[in-house]
PDB file of C-alpha atoms and ligand atoms in Angstrom:
ATOM      1  CA  MET A   1     102.662 153.712  90.561  1.00 63.00           C
ATOM      2  CA  SER A   2     105.543 151.819  88.999  1.00 71.00           C
ATOM      3  CA  GLU A   3     105.224 148.213  87.874  1.00 72.00           C
ATOM      4  CA  GLY A   4     107.597 147.195  90.680  1.00 71.00           C
ATOM      5  CA  GLN A   5     105.450 148.896  93.340  1.00 75.00           C
ATOM      6  CA  ASP A   6     102.343 147.247  91.907  1.00 77.00           C
ATOM      7  CA  ALA A   7     103.909 143.786  92.087  1.00 75.00           C
ATOM      8  CA  ALA A   8     105.098 144.422  95.650  1.00 74.00           C
ATOM      9  CA  ARG A   9     101.602 145.504  96.708  1.00 77.00           C
ATOM     10  CA  GLY A  10     100.066 142.390  95.079  1.00 76.00           C
ATOM     11  CA  PHE A  11     102.592 140.176  96.836  1.00 72.00           C
ATOM     12  CA  GLY A  12     101.875 141.850 100.165  1.00 73.00           C
ATOM     13  CA  ALA A  13      98.116 141.351  99.748  1.00 73.00           C
ATOM     14  CA  ARG A  14      98.596 137.691  98.847  1.00 71.00           C
ATOM     15  CA  MET A  15     100.822 137.149 101.895  1.00 68.00           C
ATOM     16  CA  GLN A  16      98.257 138.786 104.135  1.00 73.00           C
ATOM     17  CA  HIS A  17      95.501 136.611 102.678  1.00 71.00           C
ATOM     18  CA  GLU A  18      97.597 133.465 103.171  1.00 67.00           C
ATOM     19  CA  ASN A  19      98.470 134.477 106.722  1.00 81.00           C
ATOM     20  CA  GLU A  20      94.796 135.035 107.475  1.00 84.00           C
ATOM     21  CA  ALA A  21      93.843 131.657 105.979  1.00 80.00           C
ATOM     22  CA  GLU A  22      96.600 129.999 108.003  1.00 80.00           C
ATOM     23  CA  PHE A  23      95.506 131.835 111.142  1.00 85.00           C
ATOM     24  CA  GLN A  24      91.917 130.698 110.643  1.00 85.00           C
ATOM     25  CA  ALA A  25      93.012 127.101 110.006  1.00 81.00           C
ATOM     26  CA  ARG A  26      95.090 127.210 113.204  1.00 82.00           C
ATOM     27  CA  GLN A  27      92.170 128.549 115.199  1.00 87.00           C
ATOM     28  CA  LYS A  28      89.874 125.859 113.822  1.00 86.00           C
ATOM     29  CA  LEU A  29      92.423 123.190 114.729  1.00 87.00           C
ATOM     30  CA  ALA A  30      92.849 124.645 118.227  1.00 89.00           C
ATOM     31  CA  GLN A  31      89.066 124.517 118.768  1.00 90.00           C
ATOM     32  CA  LYS A  32      88.990 120.926 117.564  1.00 89.00           C
ATOM     33  CA  LEU A  33      91.905 119.872 119.749  1.00 91.00           C
ATOM     34  CA  ALA A  34      90.379 121.593 122.767  1.00 93.00           C
ATOM     35  CA  GLN A  35      87.619 118.958 122.617  1.00 95.00           C
ATOM     36  CA  ILE A  36      90.201 116.245 123.226  1.00 96.00           C
ATOM     37  CA  LYS A  37      91.304 115.962 126.839  1.00 97.00           C
ATOM     38  CA  HIS A  38      94.445 113.848 126.450  1.00 97.00           C
ATOM     39  CA  LYS A  39      96.713 113.291 123.476  1.00 96.00           C
ATOM     40  CA  ILE A  40      99.242 110.486 123.654  1.00 97.00           C
ATOM     41  CA  LEU A  41     101.847 109.426 121.112  1.00 96.00           C
ATOM     42  CA  VAL A  42     102.834 105.744 121.002  1.00 96.00           C
ATOM     43  CA  MET A  43     106.296 105.323 119.560  1.00 95.00           C
ATOM     44  CA  SER A  44     109.103 102.805 119.191  1.00 94.00           C
ATOM     45  CA  GLY A  45     112.690 102.906 118.019  1.00 89.00           C
ATOM     46  CA  LYS A  46     112.082 100.294 115.346  1.00 87.00           C
ATOM     47  CA  GLY A  47     109.324  98.289 113.681  1.00 89.00           C
ATOM     48  CA  GLY A  48     107.969  94.917 114.723  1.00 89.00           C
ATOM     49  CA  VAL A  49     108.205  95.445 118.481  1.00 93.00           C
ATOM     50  CA  GLY A  50     104.410  95.540 118.820  1.00 93.00           C
ATOM     51  CA  LYS A  51     103.852  99.295 118.929  1.00 94.00           C
ATOM     52  CA  SER A  52     100.550  99.124 116.994  1.00 94.00           C
ATOM     53  CA  THR A  53      99.445  96.140 119.069  1.00 94.00           C
ATOM     54  CA  VAL A  54     100.094  98.122 122.242  1.00 95.00           C
ATOM     55  CA  ALA A  55      98.357 101.227 120.824  1.00 96.00           C
ATOM     56  CA  VAL A  56      95.243  99.241 119.816  1.00 95.00           C
ATOM     57  CA  ASN A  57      95.013  97.381 123.082  1.00 95.00           C
ATOM     58  CA  LEU A  58      95.581 100.376 125.333  1.00 95.00           C
ATOM     59  CA  ALA A  59      92.980 102.313 123.343  1.00 96.00           C
ATOM     60  CA  SER A  60      90.546  99.376 123.671  1.00 94.00           C
ATOM     61  CA  ALA A  61      91.280  99.110 127.396  1.00 95.00           C
ATOM     62  CA  LEU A  62      90.513 102.809 127.879  1.00 96.00           C
ATOM     63  CA  ALA A  63      87.345 102.490 125.773  1.00 95.00           C
ATOM     64  CA  ALA A  64      86.277  99.491 127.859  1.00 93.00           C
ATOM     65  CA  LYS A  65      86.543 101.753 130.932  1.00 94.00           C
ATOM     66  CA  GLY A  66      83.851 103.932 129.364  1.00 95.00           C
ATOM     67  CA  LYS A  67      86.275 106.546 127.984  1.00 97.00           C
ATOM     68  CA  LYS A  68      85.742 108.055 124.560  1.00 98.00           C
ATOM     69  CA  VAL A  69      88.883 107.239 122.629  1.00 98.00           C
ATOM     70  CA  GLY A  70      90.220 108.223 119.230  1.00 97.00           C
ATOM     71  CA  LEU A  71      92.879 106.063 117.599  1.00 96.00           C
ATOM     72  CA  LEU A  72      94.859 107.757 114.862  1.00 94.00           C
ATOM     73  CA  ASP A  73      97.244 105.703 112.753  1.00 92.00           C
ATOM     74  CA  VAL A  74      99.915 107.936 111.267  1.00 89.00           C
ATOM     75  CA  ASP A  75     101.965 104.976 110.075  1.00 84.00           C
ATOM     76  CA  ILE A  76     101.585 106.042 106.460  1.00 77.00           C
ATOM     77  CA  HIS A  77     103.697 103.239 104.952  1.00 77.00           C
ATOM     78  CA  GLY A  78     102.406 100.377 107.075  1.00 74.00           C
ATOM     79  CA  PRO A  79      98.960 101.193 108.436  1.00 80.00           C
ATOM     80  CA  SER A  80      98.025  98.052 110.362  1.00 85.00           C
ATOM     81  CA  LEU A  81      95.203  99.275 112.594  1.00 90.00           C
ATOM     82  CA  PRO A  82      92.398  98.510 110.083  1.00 90.00           C
ATOM     83  CA  THR A  83      93.498  94.844 109.952  1.00 91.00           C
ATOM     84  CA  MET A  84      93.957  94.583 113.706  1.00 93.00           C
ATOM     85  CA  LEU A  85      90.466  95.970 114.279  1.00 94.00           C
ATOM     86  CA  GLY A  86      88.739  94.041 111.468  1.00 93.00           C
ATOM     87  CA  LEU A  87      88.004  97.253 109.579  1.00 93.00           C
ATOM     88  CA  GLU A  88      89.443  96.338 106.158  1.00 87.00           C
ATOM     89  CA  ASN A  89      86.044  96.663 104.515  1.00 86.00           C
ATOM     90  CA  SER A  90      84.920  99.729 106.418  1.00 88.00           C
ATOM     91  CA  LYS A  91      84.341 102.850 104.405  1.00 80.00           C
ATOM     92  CA  VAL A  92      85.124 106.289 105.671  1.00 85.00           C
ATOM     93  CA  ILE A  93      82.385 108.851 105.138  1.00 86.00           C
ATOM     94  CA  SER A  94      83.504 112.321 104.107  1.00 84.00           C
ATOM     95  CA  LEU A  95      81.293 115.398 103.821  1.00 84.00           C
ATOM     96  CA  GLN A  96      82.931 118.348 102.086  1.00 84.00           C
ATOM     97  CA  ASN A  97      86.072 118.855 104.181  1.00 82.00           C
ATOM     98  CA  ASP A  98      84.973 116.683 107.081  1.00 89.00           C
ATOM     99  CA  ILE A  99      86.116 113.089 107.393  1.00 91.00           C
ATOM    100  CA  MET A 100      84.194 110.891 109.838  1.00 93.00           C
ATOM    101  CA  PRO A 101      86.288 108.337 111.754  1.00 95.00           C
ATOM    102  CA  VAL A 102      85.062 104.745 111.826  1.00 95.00           C
ATOM    103  CA  GLU A 103      83.253 104.007 115.087  1.00 94.00           C
ATOM    104  CA  LEU A 104      83.631 100.840 117.133  1.00 93.00           C
ATOM    105  CA  GLY A 105      81.629 101.503 120.286  1.00 93.00           C
ATOM    106  CA  ASN A 106      83.567 104.080 122.300  1.00 95.00           C
ATOM    107  CA  LEU A 107      86.497 103.879 119.881  1.00 96.00           C
ATOM    108  CA  ARG A 108      86.849 106.141 116.842  1.00 96.00           C
ATOM    109  CA  VAL A 109      89.494 105.105 114.350  1.00 96.00           C
ATOM    110  CA  MET A 110      91.260 106.855 111.469  1.00 93.00           C
ATOM    111  CA  SER A 111      94.028 105.451 109.341  1.00 91.00           C
ATOM    112  CA  LEU A 112      95.297 105.934 105.837  1.00 86.00           C
ATOM    113  CA  GLY A 113      94.560 102.220 105.455  1.00 86.00           C
ATOM    114  CA  LEU A 114      90.849 103.082 105.616  1.00 87.00           C
ATOM    115  CA  LEU A 115      91.197 105.444 102.661  1.00 82.00           C
ATOM    116  CA  LEU A 116      93.229 103.260 100.294  1.00 77.00           C
ATOM    117  CA  GLU A 117      91.306 101.537  97.487  1.00 73.00           C
ATOM    118  CA  ASN A 118      93.614  98.558  97.622  1.00 73.00           C
ATOM    119  CA  PRO A 119      95.261  97.535 100.922  1.00 68.00           C
ATOM    120  CA  ASP A 120      98.207  95.999  98.998  1.00 68.00           C
ATOM    121  CA  GLN A 121      98.986  99.347  97.406  1.00 71.00           C
ATOM    122  CA  ALA A 122     102.400 100.661  98.462  1.00 69.00           C
ATOM    123  CA  VAL A 123     102.351 104.295  99.520  1.00 66.00           C
ATOM    124  CA  VAL A 124     105.338 105.890  97.827  1.00 63.00           C
ATOM    125  CA  TRP A 125     105.375 109.394  99.221  1.00 68.00           C
ATOM    126  CA  ARG A 126     108.064 111.799 100.223  1.00 72.00           C
ATOM    127  CA  GLY A 127     108.035 113.761 103.478  1.00 71.00           C
ATOM    128  CA  PRO A 128     105.909 116.773 102.403  1.00 76.00           C
ATOM    129  CA  MET A 129     103.130 114.525 101.103  1.00 76.00           C
ATOM    130  CA  LYS A 130     103.092 112.514 104.332  1.00 80.00           C
ATOM    131  CA  ILE A 131     103.033 115.683 106.391  1.00 82.00           C
ATOM    132  CA  SER A 132     100.125 117.012 104.389  1.00 85.00           C
ATOM    133  CA  VAL A 133      98.107 113.820 105.036  1.00 85.00           C
ATOM    134  CA  ILE A 134      98.851 113.999 108.745  1.00 86.00           C
ATOM    135  CA  LYS A 135      97.722 117.638 108.753  1.00 87.00           C
ATOM    136  CA  GLN A 136      94.512 116.606 107.008  1.00 87.00           C
ATOM    137  CA  PHE A 137      93.919 113.885 109.587  1.00 87.00           C
ATOM    138  CA  LEU A 138      94.224 116.482 112.315  1.00 89.00           C
ATOM    139  CA  ASP A 139      92.370 119.294 110.517  1.00 89.00           C
ATOM    140  CA  ASN A 140      89.538 117.403 108.886  1.00 91.00           C
ATOM    141  CA  VAL A 141      88.749 114.306 110.922  1.00 93.00           C
ATOM    142  CA  VAL A 142      85.704 114.958 113.064  1.00 93.00           C
ATOM    143  CA  TRP A 143      86.786 113.390 116.341  1.00 94.00           C
ATOM    144  CA  GLY A 144      84.209 115.252 118.422  1.00 94.00           C
ATOM    145  CA  GLU A 145      84.682 115.175 122.186  1.00 96.00           C
ATOM    146  CA  LEU A 146      87.263 112.637 123.271  1.00 97.00           C
ATOM    147  CA  ASP A 147      88.840 111.669 126.558  1.00 98.00           C
ATOM    148  CA  TYR A 148      91.930 110.313 124.782  1.00 98.00           C
ATOM    149  CA  LEU A 149      93.477 110.501 121.366  1.00 97.00           C
ATOM    150  CA  ILE A 150      96.029 107.712 120.973  1.00 97.00           C
ATOM    151  CA  ILE A 151      98.362 108.279 118.056  1.00 95.00           C
ATOM    152  CA  ASP A 152     100.129 105.274 116.597  1.00 94.00           C
ATOM    153  CA  SER A 153     103.298 106.700 115.146  1.00 91.00           C
ATOM    154  CA  PRO A 154     105.494 104.836 112.636  1.00 87.00           C
ATOM    155  CA  PRO A 155     108.722 103.394 114.015  1.00 88.00           C
ATOM    156  CA  GLY A 156     111.649 105.732 114.472  1.00 87.00           C
ATOM    157  CA  THR A 157     111.994 109.435 114.961  1.00 87.00           C
ATOM    158  CA  GLY A 158     111.264 110.766 111.480  1.00 83.00           C
ATOM    159  CA  ASP A 159     108.904 113.211 109.825  1.00 85.00           C
ATOM    160  CA  GLU A 160     105.648 111.693 111.021  1.00 86.00           C
ATOM    161  CA  PRO A 161     106.027 111.862 114.826  1.00 88.00           C
ATOM    162  CA  LEU A 162     107.722 115.231 114.477  1.00 89.00           C
ATOM    163  CA  SER A 163     104.859 116.624 112.360  1.00 88.00           C
ATOM    164  CA  VAL A 164     102.240 115.322 114.768  1.00 88.00           C
ATOM    165  CA  CYS A 165     103.982 116.918 117.730  1.00 90.00           C
ATOM    166  CA  GLN A 166     104.603 120.221 116.000  1.00 89.00           C
ATOM    167  CA  TYR A 167     101.128 120.471 114.561  1.00 86.00           C
ATOM    168  CA  ILE A 168      99.207 119.427 117.665  1.00 88.00           C
ATOM    169  CA  GLY A 169     101.396 121.583 119.836  1.00 84.00           C
ATOM    170  CA  GLU A 170     100.584 120.187 123.234  1.00 87.00           C
ATOM    171  CA  LEU A 171     100.503 116.488 123.916  1.00 94.00           C
ATOM    172  CA  ASP A 172     100.311 114.812 127.312  1.00 96.00           C
ATOM    173  CA  GLY A 173     103.300 112.737 126.357  1.00 96.00           C
ATOM    174  CA  ALA A 174     104.727 109.673 124.689  1.00 97.00           C
ATOM    175  CA  LEU A 175     104.630 105.990 125.479  1.00 97.00           C
ATOM    176  CA  ILE A 176     107.705 104.165 124.245  1.00 96.00           C
ATOM    177  CA  VAL A 177     107.341 100.494 123.348  1.00 96.00           C
ATOM    178  CA  THR A 178     110.370  98.229 123.422  1.00 93.00           C
ATOM    179  CA  THR A 179     111.306  94.573 123.513  1.00 91.00           C
ATOM    180  CA  PRO A 180     113.243  93.252 126.519  1.00 88.00           C
ATOM    181  CA  GLN A 181     116.655  92.672 124.898  1.00 83.00           C
ATOM    182  CA  LYS A 182     119.578  94.781 125.967  1.00 79.00           C
ATOM    183  CA  VAL A 183     120.254  95.676 122.334  1.00 80.00           C
ATOM    184  CA  ALA A 184     116.902  97.491 122.275  1.00 83.00           C
ATOM    185  CA  THR A 185     118.423 100.071 124.630  1.00 85.00           C
ATOM    186  CA  VAL A 186     119.936 101.988 121.734  1.00 88.00           C
ATOM    187  CA  ASP A 187     116.526 102.301 120.048  1.00 89.00           C
ATOM    188  CA  VAL A 188     114.909 103.467 123.262  1.00 91.00           C
ATOM    189  CA  ARG A 189     117.677 106.004 123.729  1.00 90.00           C
ATOM    190  CA  LYS A 190     116.897 107.477 120.298  1.00 91.00           C
ATOM    191  CA  SER A 191     113.193 107.789 121.133  1.00 94.00           C
ATOM    192  CA  VAL A 192     114.081 109.387 124.467  1.00 93.00           C
ATOM    193  CA  SER A 193     116.442 111.819 122.765  1.00 93.00           C
ATOM    194  CA  PHE A 194     113.698 112.705 120.241  1.00 93.00           C
ATOM    195  CA  CYS A 195     111.238 113.448 123.055  1.00 95.00           C
ATOM    196  CA  LYS A 196     113.792 115.561 124.913  1.00 94.00           C
ATOM    197  CA  GLN A 197     114.648 117.591 121.842  1.00 93.00           C
ATOM    198  CA  ILE A 198     111.028 118.521 121.220  1.00 93.00           C
ATOM    199  CA  ASN A 199     110.102 118.839 124.918  1.00 94.00           C
ATOM    200  CA  LEU A 200     107.681 115.952 124.846  1.00 95.00           C
ATOM    201  CA  LYS A 201     107.089 114.352 128.233  1.00 96.00           C
ATOM    202  CA  ILE A 202     107.710 110.599 128.383  1.00 97.00           C
ATOM    203  CA  LEU A 203     104.790 108.935 130.128  1.00 97.00           C
ATOM    204  CA  GLY A 204     106.659 105.677 130.360  1.00 97.00           C
ATOM    205  CA  LEU A 205     108.158 102.608 128.806  1.00 96.00           C
ATOM    206  CA  VAL A 206     106.155  99.485 127.922  1.00 96.00           C
ATOM    207  CA  GLU A 207     108.021  96.234 127.416  1.00 95.00           C
ATOM    208  CA  ASN A 208     106.369  93.965 124.850  1.00 95.00           C
ATOM    209  CA  MET A 209     107.075  90.336 123.949  1.00 94.00           C
ATOM    210  CA  SER A 210     108.344  89.819 127.465  1.00 91.00           C
ATOM    211  CA  GLY A 211     108.395  86.075 128.071  1.00 90.00           C
ATOM    212  CA  PHE A 212     105.850  83.643 126.662  1.00 93.00           C
ATOM    213  CA  ALA A 213     102.258  83.220 127.881  1.00 93.00           C
ATOM    214  CA  CYS A 214     101.196  79.566 127.606  1.00 90.00           C
ATOM    215  CA  PRO A 215      97.844  79.437 125.763  1.00 86.00           C
ATOM    216  CA  ASN A 216      96.831  76.371 127.823  1.00 87.00           C
ATOM    217  CA  CYS A 217      97.612  77.315 131.414  1.00 87.00           C
ATOM    218  CA  GLY A 218      98.354  81.052 131.081  1.00 82.00           C
ATOM    219  CA  GLU A 219     101.680  80.704 132.896  1.00 88.00           C
ATOM    220  CA  ILE A 220     104.299  83.211 131.713  1.00 88.00           C
ATOM    221  CA  THR A 221     107.704  81.664 130.999  1.00 90.00           C
ATOM    222  CA  GLN A 222     110.677  83.993 130.718  1.00 88.00           C
ATOM    223  CA  ILE A 223     112.721  83.302 127.611  1.00 85.00           C
ATOM    224  CA  LEU A 224     115.307  86.034 127.960  1.00 80.00           C
ATOM    225  CA  PRO A 225     116.715  87.173 131.318  1.00 78.00           C
ATOM    226  CA  PRO A 226     113.796  89.041 132.945  1.00 75.00           C
ATOM    227  CA  GLY A 227     113.797  92.727 133.817  1.00 79.00           C
ATOM    228  CA  GLY A 228     115.227  94.041 130.532  1.00 82.00           C
ATOM    229  CA  GLY A 229     112.613  96.755 130.000  1.00 87.00           C
ATOM    230  CA  ARG A 230     112.568  97.753 133.657  1.00 90.00           C
ATOM    231  CA  GLY A 231     116.366  97.958 133.610  1.00 89.00           C
ATOM    232  CA  ILE A 232     116.302 100.192 130.522  1.00 89.00           C
ATOM    233  CA  ALA A 233     113.644 102.403 132.149  1.00 92.00           C
ATOM    234  CA  GLU A 234     115.593 102.694 135.400  1.00 93.00           C
ATOM    235  CA  SER A 235     118.846 103.472 133.630  1.00 90.00           C
ATOM    236  CA  MET A 236     117.145 106.321 131.790  1.00 90.00           C
ATOM    237  CA  ASN A 237     114.991 107.508 134.684  1.00 93.00           C
ATOM    238  CA  LEU A 238     111.743 106.687 132.926  1.00 94.00           C
ATOM    239  CA  PRO A 239     108.572 105.317 134.500  1.00 96.00           C
ATOM    240  CA  PHE A 240     108.200 101.610 133.720  1.00 96.00           C
ATOM    241  CA  LEU A 241     104.550 100.871 132.911  1.00 97.00           C
ATOM    242  CA  GLY A 242     104.563  97.095 132.517  1.00 95.00           C
ATOM    243  CA  ALA A 243     105.629  94.028 130.578  1.00 95.00           C
ATOM    244  CA  ILE A 244     103.290  92.301 128.107  1.00 96.00           C
ATOM    245  CA  PRO A 245     104.261  88.711 127.273  1.00 95.00           C
ATOM    246  CA  MET A 246     104.476  87.157 123.845  1.00 95.00           C
ATOM    247  CA  ASP A 247     100.986  85.692 123.800  1.00 96.00           C
ATOM    248  CA  PRO A 248      99.662  83.668 120.837  1.00 95.00           C
ATOM    249  CA  GLN A 249      96.169  84.934 121.683  1.00 94.00           C
ATOM    250  CA  ILE A 250      97.326  88.543 121.161  1.00 95.00           C
ATOM    251  CA  ALA A 251      98.605  87.667 117.679  1.00 94.00           C
ATOM    252  CA  LEU A 252      95.493  85.608 116.919  1.00 93.00           C
ATOM    253  CA  ALA A 253      93.130  88.415 117.953  1.00 94.00           C
ATOM    254  CA  ALA A 254      95.067  90.899 115.777  1.00 92.00           C
ATOM    255  CA  ASP A 255      94.968  88.564 112.783  1.00 92.00           C
ATOM    256  CA  MET A 256      91.240  87.967 113.282  1.00 92.00           C
ATOM    257  CA  GLY A 257      90.644  91.695 113.617  1.00 93.00           C
ATOM    258  CA  LYS A 258      89.048  91.264 117.037  1.00 90.00           C
ATOM    259  CA  PRO A 259      90.125  93.370 120.009  1.00 82.00           C
ATOM    260  CA  PHE A 260      92.162  91.047 122.238  1.00 91.00           C
ATOM    261  CA  LEU A 261      90.803  92.579 125.421  1.00 88.00           C
ATOM    262  CA  GLN A 262      87.240  91.692 124.472  1.00 83.00           C
ATOM    263  CA  GLN A 263      88.109  88.193 123.322  1.00 88.00           C
ATOM    264  CA  PHE A 264      90.408  87.221 126.166  1.00 90.00           C
ATOM    265  CA  ALA A 265      89.414  89.593 128.959  1.00 89.00           C
ATOM    266  CA  GLU A 266      90.348  87.155 131.724  1.00 90.00           C
ATOM    267  CA  SER A 267      93.833  86.312 130.441  1.00 92.00           C
ATOM    268  CA  ALA A 268      97.021  87.325 132.284  1.00 92.00           C
ATOM    269  CA  SER A 269      98.018  89.548 129.353  1.00 94.00           C
ATOM    270  CA  ALA A 270      94.692  91.400 129.451  1.00 94.00           C
ATOM    271  CA  LYS A 271      95.172  92.070 133.172  1.00 94.00           C
ATOM    272  CA  ILE A 272      98.662  93.430 132.499  1.00 95.00           C
ATOM    273  CA  MET A 273      97.217  95.805 129.878  1.00 95.00           C
ATOM    274  CA  GLN A 274      94.607  96.969 132.396  1.00 95.00           C
ATOM    275  CA  GLU A 275      97.456  97.801 134.790  1.00 96.00           C
ATOM    276  CA  ILE A 276      99.396  99.691 132.114  1.00 96.00           C
ATOM    277  CA  ILE A 277      96.513 102.095 131.483  1.00 96.00           C
ATOM    278  CA  LYS A 278      96.234 103.078 135.166  1.00 96.00           C
ATOM    279  CA  PRO A 279      98.650 106.041 134.906  1.00 95.00           C
ATOM    280  CA  LEU A 280      96.787 107.164 131.778  1.00 96.00           C
ATOM    281  CA  LEU A 281      93.503 107.097 133.680  1.00 96.00           C
ATOM    282  CA  GLU A 282      95.120 109.289 136.321  1.00 95.00           C
ATOM    283  CA  LEU A 283      96.184 112.040 133.922  1.00 93.00           C
ATOM    284  CA  ASN A 284      94.649 115.394 134.883  1.00 82.00           C
TER     285      ASN A 284
HETATM  286  P1  ADP B   1     104.919  97.387 115.207  1.00 82.53           P
HETATM  287  O1  ADP B   1     103.738  98.317 115.261  1.00 82.53           O
HETATM  288  O2  ADP B   1     105.931  97.682 116.264  1.00 82.53           O
HETATM  289  O3  ADP B   1     105.545  97.276 113.858  1.00 82.53           O
HETATM  290  P2  ADP B   1     102.948  95.286 115.458  1.00 82.53           P
HETATM  291  O4  ADP B   1     102.109  95.780 116.591  1.00 82.53           O
HETATM  292  O5  ADP B   1     102.414  95.462 114.080  1.00 82.53           O
HETATM  293  O6  ADP B   1     104.407  95.908 115.552  1.00 82.53           O
HETATM  294  O7  ADP B   1     103.261  93.771 115.774  1.00 82.53           O
HETATM  295  C1  ADP B   1     103.983  92.936 114.874  1.00 82.53           C
HETATM  296  C2  ADP B   1     103.418  91.531 114.934  1.00 82.53           C
HETATM  297  O8  ADP B   1     103.695  90.974 116.211  1.00 82.53           O
HETATM  298  C3  ADP B   1     101.919  91.460 114.734  1.00 82.53           C
HETATM  299  O9  ADP B   1     101.611  90.294 114.001  1.00 82.53           O
HETATM  300  C4  ADP B   1     101.363  91.325 116.149  1.00 82.53           C
HETATM  301  O10 ADP B   1     100.142  90.593 116.188  1.00 82.53           O
HETATM  302  C5  ADP B   1     102.474  90.539 116.830  1.00 82.53           C
HETATM  303  N1  ADP B   1     102.569  90.877 118.255  1.00 82.53           N
HETATM  304  C6  ADP B   1     102.838  92.076 118.806  1.00 82.53           C
HETATM  305  N2  ADP B   1     102.874  92.003 120.136  1.00 82.53           N
HETATM  306  C7  ADP B   1     102.617  90.699 120.456  1.00 82.53           C
HETATM  307  C8  ADP B   1     102.516  89.956 121.675  1.00 82.53           C
HETATM  308  N3  ADP B   1     102.708  90.539 122.852  1.00 82.53           N
HETATM  309  N4  ADP B   1     102.207  88.636 121.587  1.00 82.53           N
HETATM  310  C9  ADP B   1     102.044  88.032 120.389  1.00 82.53           C
HETATM  311  N5  ADP B   1     102.134  88.669 119.217  1.00 82.53           N
HETATM  312  C10 ADP B   1     102.415  89.980 119.245  1.00 82.53           C
END
């Protein structure tokens, strides 16, 4: 056999081996994902609109209903879930290739923030590195059986949400978080266009920072003309899931690392969050 034929045969064998390894990894992932009934991506057109706040609180609301919930933070550059859930000092246990999520009652949480030695460390990674971490989160985190996996995606329509969707394959859909201003329409449109391009169902739009909830009497005062989020949803034919006010107690709970819904269960904002999860509870 010539040298060229030898090299070609070696290359072929290597390719076959790699294909087999990839096939096995895919099968393992499929088995893992089959244990999770519903997978939901929480996204927003830009940062600071309260996407992580909404993700944490909806996950807590589902957990409070007795559902087993996983919360995966794929915001690689700004993982805020550990702070919001008071988990800054929690350590993730890993056994060989398995990474155990941190457990908070019915809620299992994984975030890059839980793996960083120093929370002030900036993560300076290019796309392929970020994608590889997201793949590891999906491949190696031992979620076990879950009713819901809520994925907190970084703002925008970049590598991270795309990788999650491509790698998981089938999600129930996306929740888009927006603020009420008309100018937010453009950002929502981009998220909607992203979902359409990758055939991801949009479960609905959540308006955050909608009016101001008085910490003394609970009354919600509209600051901007009301109905912004609903108007955006109607103009784009999206289900409107609800409007959460700007509520100092929401910010306080996040800063204290205490789930808002446990701390202020009787507040108007908590009741609104309970309403927003209703369509999620009805998913088949
Ligand atoms: P994003 O994930 O969109 O970047 P965050 O969820 O991190 O936004 O929220 C940004 C800040 O705004 C946080 O300090 C959070 O506590 C606060 N925040 C978000 N939603 C509300 C709200 N409805 N009421 C009060 N503060 C809020």
